[in-house]
Short mmCIF file of C-alpha atoms in Angstrom, two decimals:
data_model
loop_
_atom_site.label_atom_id
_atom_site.label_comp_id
_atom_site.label_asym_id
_atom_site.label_seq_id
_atom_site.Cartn_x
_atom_site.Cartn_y
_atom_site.Cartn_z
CA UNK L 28 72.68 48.84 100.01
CA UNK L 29 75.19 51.24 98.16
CA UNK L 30 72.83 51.53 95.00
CA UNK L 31 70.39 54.69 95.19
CA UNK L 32 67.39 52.58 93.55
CA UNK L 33 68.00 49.57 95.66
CA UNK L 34 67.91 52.25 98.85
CA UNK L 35 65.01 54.00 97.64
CA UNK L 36 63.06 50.60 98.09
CA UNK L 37 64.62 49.38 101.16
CA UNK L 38 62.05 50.19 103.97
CA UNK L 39 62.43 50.73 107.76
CA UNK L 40 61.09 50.68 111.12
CA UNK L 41 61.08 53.78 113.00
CA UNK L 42 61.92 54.17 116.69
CA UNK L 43 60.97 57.37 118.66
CA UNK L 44 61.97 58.29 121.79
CA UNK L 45 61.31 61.52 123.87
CA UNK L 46 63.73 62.98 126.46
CA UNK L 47 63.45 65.59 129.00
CA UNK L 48 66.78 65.44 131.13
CA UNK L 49 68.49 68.28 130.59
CA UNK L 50 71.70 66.97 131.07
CA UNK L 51 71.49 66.82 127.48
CA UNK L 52 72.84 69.94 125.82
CA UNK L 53 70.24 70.20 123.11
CA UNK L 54 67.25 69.58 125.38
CA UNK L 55 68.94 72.05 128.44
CA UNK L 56 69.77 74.64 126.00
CA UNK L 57 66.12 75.02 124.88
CA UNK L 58 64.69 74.63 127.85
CA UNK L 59 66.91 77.43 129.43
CA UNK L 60 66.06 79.66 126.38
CA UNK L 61 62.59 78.67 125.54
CA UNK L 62 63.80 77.87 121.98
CA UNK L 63 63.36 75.13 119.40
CA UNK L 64 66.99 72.83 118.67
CA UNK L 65 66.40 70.80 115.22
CA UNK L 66 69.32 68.52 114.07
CA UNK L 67 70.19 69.02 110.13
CA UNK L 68 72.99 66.69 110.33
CA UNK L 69 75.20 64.16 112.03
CA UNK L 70 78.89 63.43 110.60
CA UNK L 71 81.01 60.31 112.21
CA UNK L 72 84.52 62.23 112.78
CA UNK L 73 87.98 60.68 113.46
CA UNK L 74 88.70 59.88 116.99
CA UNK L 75 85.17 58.65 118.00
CA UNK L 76 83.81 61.86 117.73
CA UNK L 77 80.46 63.19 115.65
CA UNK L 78 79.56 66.33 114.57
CA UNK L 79 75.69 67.31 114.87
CA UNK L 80 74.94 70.32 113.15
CA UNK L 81 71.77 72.30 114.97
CA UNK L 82 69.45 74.74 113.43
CA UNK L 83 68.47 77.20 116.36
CA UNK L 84 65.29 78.72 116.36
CA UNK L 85 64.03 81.74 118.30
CA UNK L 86 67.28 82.22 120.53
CA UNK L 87 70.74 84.03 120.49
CA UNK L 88 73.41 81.83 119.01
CA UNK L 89 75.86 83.19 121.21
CA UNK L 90 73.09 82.15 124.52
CA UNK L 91 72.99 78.72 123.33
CA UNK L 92 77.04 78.69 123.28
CA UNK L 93 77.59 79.18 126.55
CA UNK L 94 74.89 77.03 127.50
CA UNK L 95 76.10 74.29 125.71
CA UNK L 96 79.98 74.74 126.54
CA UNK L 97 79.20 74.31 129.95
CA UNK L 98 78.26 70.36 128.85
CA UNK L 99 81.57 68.52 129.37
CA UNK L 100 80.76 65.82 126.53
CA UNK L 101 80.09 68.84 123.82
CA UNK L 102 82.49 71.41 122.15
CA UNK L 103 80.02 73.71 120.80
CA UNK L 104 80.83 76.32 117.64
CA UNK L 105 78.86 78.83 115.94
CA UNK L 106 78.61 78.29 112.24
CA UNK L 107 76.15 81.16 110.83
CA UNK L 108 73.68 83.18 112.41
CA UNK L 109 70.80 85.17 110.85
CA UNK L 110 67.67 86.45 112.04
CA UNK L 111 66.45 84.83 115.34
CA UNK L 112 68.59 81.95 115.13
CA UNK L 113 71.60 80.38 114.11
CA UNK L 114 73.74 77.46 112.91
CA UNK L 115 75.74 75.40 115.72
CA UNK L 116 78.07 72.99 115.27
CA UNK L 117 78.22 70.52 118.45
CA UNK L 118 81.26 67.88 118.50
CA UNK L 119 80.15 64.88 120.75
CA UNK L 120 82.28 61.69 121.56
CA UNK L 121 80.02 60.36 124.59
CA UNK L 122 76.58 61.07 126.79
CA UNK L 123 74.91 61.72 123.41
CA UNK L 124 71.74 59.79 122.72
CA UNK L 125 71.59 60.49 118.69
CA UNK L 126 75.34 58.95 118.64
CA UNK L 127 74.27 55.92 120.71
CA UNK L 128 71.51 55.41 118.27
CA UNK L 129 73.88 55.23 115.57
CA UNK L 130 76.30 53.23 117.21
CA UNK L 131 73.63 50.61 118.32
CA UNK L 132 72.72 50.53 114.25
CA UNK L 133 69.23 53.12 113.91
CA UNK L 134 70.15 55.98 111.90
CA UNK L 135 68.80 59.12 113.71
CA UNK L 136 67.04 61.17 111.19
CA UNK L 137 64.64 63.43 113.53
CA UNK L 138 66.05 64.97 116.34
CA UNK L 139 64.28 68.12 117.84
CA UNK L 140 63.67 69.55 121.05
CA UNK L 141 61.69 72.59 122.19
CA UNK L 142 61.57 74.37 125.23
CA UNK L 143 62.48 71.01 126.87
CA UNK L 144 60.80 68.64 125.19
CA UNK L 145 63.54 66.55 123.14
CA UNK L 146 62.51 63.82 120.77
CA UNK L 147 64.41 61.54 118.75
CA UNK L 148 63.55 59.38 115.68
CA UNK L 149 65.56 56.92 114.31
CA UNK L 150 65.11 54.38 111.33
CA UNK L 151 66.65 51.40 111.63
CA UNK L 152 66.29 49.01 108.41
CA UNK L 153 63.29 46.27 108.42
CA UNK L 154 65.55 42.87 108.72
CA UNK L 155 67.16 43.77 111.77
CA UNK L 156 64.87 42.99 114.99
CA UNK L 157 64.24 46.36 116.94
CA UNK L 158 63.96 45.02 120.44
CA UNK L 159 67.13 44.68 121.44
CA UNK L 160 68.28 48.31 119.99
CA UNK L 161 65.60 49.89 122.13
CA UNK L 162 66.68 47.71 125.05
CA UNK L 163 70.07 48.62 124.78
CA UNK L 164 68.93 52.39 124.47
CA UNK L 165 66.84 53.08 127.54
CA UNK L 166 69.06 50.71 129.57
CA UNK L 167 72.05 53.71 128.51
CA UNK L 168 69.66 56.40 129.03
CA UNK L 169 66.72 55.54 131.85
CA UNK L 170 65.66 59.00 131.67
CA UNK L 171 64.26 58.19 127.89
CA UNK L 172 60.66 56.81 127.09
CA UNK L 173 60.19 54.96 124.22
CA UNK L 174 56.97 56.56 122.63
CA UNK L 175 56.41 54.59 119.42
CA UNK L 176 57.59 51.96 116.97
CA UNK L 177 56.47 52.54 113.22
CA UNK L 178 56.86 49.61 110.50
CA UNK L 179 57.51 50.59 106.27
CA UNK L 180 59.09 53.59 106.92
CA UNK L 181 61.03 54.36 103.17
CA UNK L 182 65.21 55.84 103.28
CA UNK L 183 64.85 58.95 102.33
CA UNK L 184 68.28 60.31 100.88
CA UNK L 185 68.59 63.64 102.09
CA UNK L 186 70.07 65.10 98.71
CA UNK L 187 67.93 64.21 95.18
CA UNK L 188 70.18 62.04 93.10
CA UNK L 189 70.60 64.94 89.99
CA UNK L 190 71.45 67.99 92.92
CA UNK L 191 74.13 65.68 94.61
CA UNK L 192 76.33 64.68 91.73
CA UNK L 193 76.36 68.46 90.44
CA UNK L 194 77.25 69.34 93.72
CA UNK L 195 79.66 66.53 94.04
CA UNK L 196 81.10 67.10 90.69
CA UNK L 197 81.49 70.89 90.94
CA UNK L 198 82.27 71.87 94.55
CA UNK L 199 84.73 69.22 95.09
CA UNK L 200 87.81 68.96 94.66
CA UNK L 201 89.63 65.29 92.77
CA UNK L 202 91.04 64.70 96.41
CA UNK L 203 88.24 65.59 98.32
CA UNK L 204 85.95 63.05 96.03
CA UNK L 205 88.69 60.38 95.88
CA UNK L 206 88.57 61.12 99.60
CA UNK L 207 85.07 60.91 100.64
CA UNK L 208 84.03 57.87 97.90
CA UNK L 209 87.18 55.94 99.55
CA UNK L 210 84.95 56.40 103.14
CA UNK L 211 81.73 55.78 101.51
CA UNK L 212 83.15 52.49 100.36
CA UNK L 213 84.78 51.50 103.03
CA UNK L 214 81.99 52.10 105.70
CA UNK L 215 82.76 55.07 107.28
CA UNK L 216 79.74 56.21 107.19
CA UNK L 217 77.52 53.26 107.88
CA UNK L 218 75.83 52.96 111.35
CA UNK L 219 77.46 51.26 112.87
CA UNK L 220 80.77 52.48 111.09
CA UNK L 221 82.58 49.32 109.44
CA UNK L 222 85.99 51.09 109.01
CA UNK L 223 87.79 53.62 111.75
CA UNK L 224 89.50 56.75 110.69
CA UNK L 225 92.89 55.16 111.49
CA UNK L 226 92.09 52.65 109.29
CA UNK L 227 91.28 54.68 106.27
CA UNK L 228 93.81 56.87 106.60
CA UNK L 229 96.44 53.81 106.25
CA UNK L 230 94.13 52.95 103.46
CA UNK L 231 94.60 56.03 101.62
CA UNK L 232 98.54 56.33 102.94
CA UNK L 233 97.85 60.14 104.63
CA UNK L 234 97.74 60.97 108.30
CA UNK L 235 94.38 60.79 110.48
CA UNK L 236 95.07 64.85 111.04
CA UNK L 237 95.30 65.05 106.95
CA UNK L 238 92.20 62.63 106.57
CA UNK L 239 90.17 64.84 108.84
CA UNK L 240 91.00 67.88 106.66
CA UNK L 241 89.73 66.54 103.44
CA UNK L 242 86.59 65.03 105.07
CA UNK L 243 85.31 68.29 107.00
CA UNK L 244 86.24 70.56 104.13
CA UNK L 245 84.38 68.16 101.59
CA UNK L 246 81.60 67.78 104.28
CA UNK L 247 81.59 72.01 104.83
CA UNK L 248 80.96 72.00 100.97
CA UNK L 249 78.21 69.97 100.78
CA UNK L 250 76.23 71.44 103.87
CA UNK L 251 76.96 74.78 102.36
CA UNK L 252 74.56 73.63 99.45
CA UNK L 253 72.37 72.24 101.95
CA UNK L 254 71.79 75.44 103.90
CA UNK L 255 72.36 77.71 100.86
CA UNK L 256 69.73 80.36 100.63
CA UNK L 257 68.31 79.01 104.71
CA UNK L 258 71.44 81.10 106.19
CA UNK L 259 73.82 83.82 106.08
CA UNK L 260 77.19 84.49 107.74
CA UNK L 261 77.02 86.37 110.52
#
């Protein structure tokens, strides 16, 4: 559904799964640091890749770097940091259980870990049968355990309608909006994604490399506003 008031009354069923392997960066990372990883955001990239923006709590940003650049399927960057924590940015193509979620069609919208302890919650909508998604899950990841299934779960958009389109309106530029409602409409961002970055890059006759550009900065815009007044540069 494309329509915000159609959305708002589309329900869901929730699937949550815990992890404790700590193969995975954002589960390792805390555990290593006894700190608390809580993902803000997760951005299909060109290439495969995602972007999973992590709010860091009670740890050095710098720590968690080098813990999670030693993880072969991550490329880890610091965004902000401020007082006893920080803003990461991890880049993941593979060996990331939010992105398999997504891929497999259940939007991750809770993913957490502290000191070990990793938990993920995904929604995936009510007329699609959940079974085979969590099959298909623990089957990639054995280490998981599914912990609970939850029924009339409402989307929740995470910007209110008003707040987006000023944001949208002002902090954009024509190309980046012509850009990122060209994606929108095309599927890039569904789970799972209906278009490739190849392909809408022919569709809007640039290069992937230029594509990517206008996406992240448009994206970087409107996290800004998400975070505004939560961070500051360090």
């Amino acid at each position: 559904m494309k329509e915000g008031e159609d959305s708002a009354r589309e329900t869901a069923t929730e699937l949550e799964f815990s992890l404790t392997d700590v193969s995975h960066p954002f589960v390792g990372a805390s555990a290593a640091e006894n700190c608390r990883f809580d993902l803000q955001e997760m951005i299909p990239r060109t290439g495969g890749r995602y972007a999973e923006f992590f709010h860091i709590s009670d740890a050095d940003p710098a720590t968690i770097l080098d813990h999670a650049a030693a993880h072969e399927s991550v490329e880890p960057r610091i965004l902000s940091t401020y007082e006893n924590g920080g803003l990461l940015e991890f880049s993941v193509a593979e060996n990331c259980p939010a992105v398999s979620l997504a891929e497999l069609g259940a939007l991750p919208h809770d993913v957490h870990s502290v000191t070990g302890d990793g938990r993920i919650t995904a929604v995936l909508p009510a007329r699609y049968d959940a079974k085979p998604v969590v099959e298909a899950f623990l089957e990639e990841y054995p280490d998981a355990e599914f912990v609970a299934k939850r029924n009339g779960t409402p989307f929740r958009p995470p910007f209110g309608n008003g707040k987006f389109q000023y944001v949208v309106q002002n902090r954009l530029t024509e190309r980046q909006r012509e850009v990122l409602r060209t994606a929108y409409d095309a599927g890039y961002y569904d789970w799972p994604r209906e278009c490739s970055g190849k392909e809408l890059a022919n569709e809007l006759d640039i290069s992937s490399a230029t594509l990517s550009q206008h996406l992240h900065n448009a994206e970087r815009k409107l996290l800004t506003v998400l975070f505004d007044g939560q961070t500051s540069r360090g």
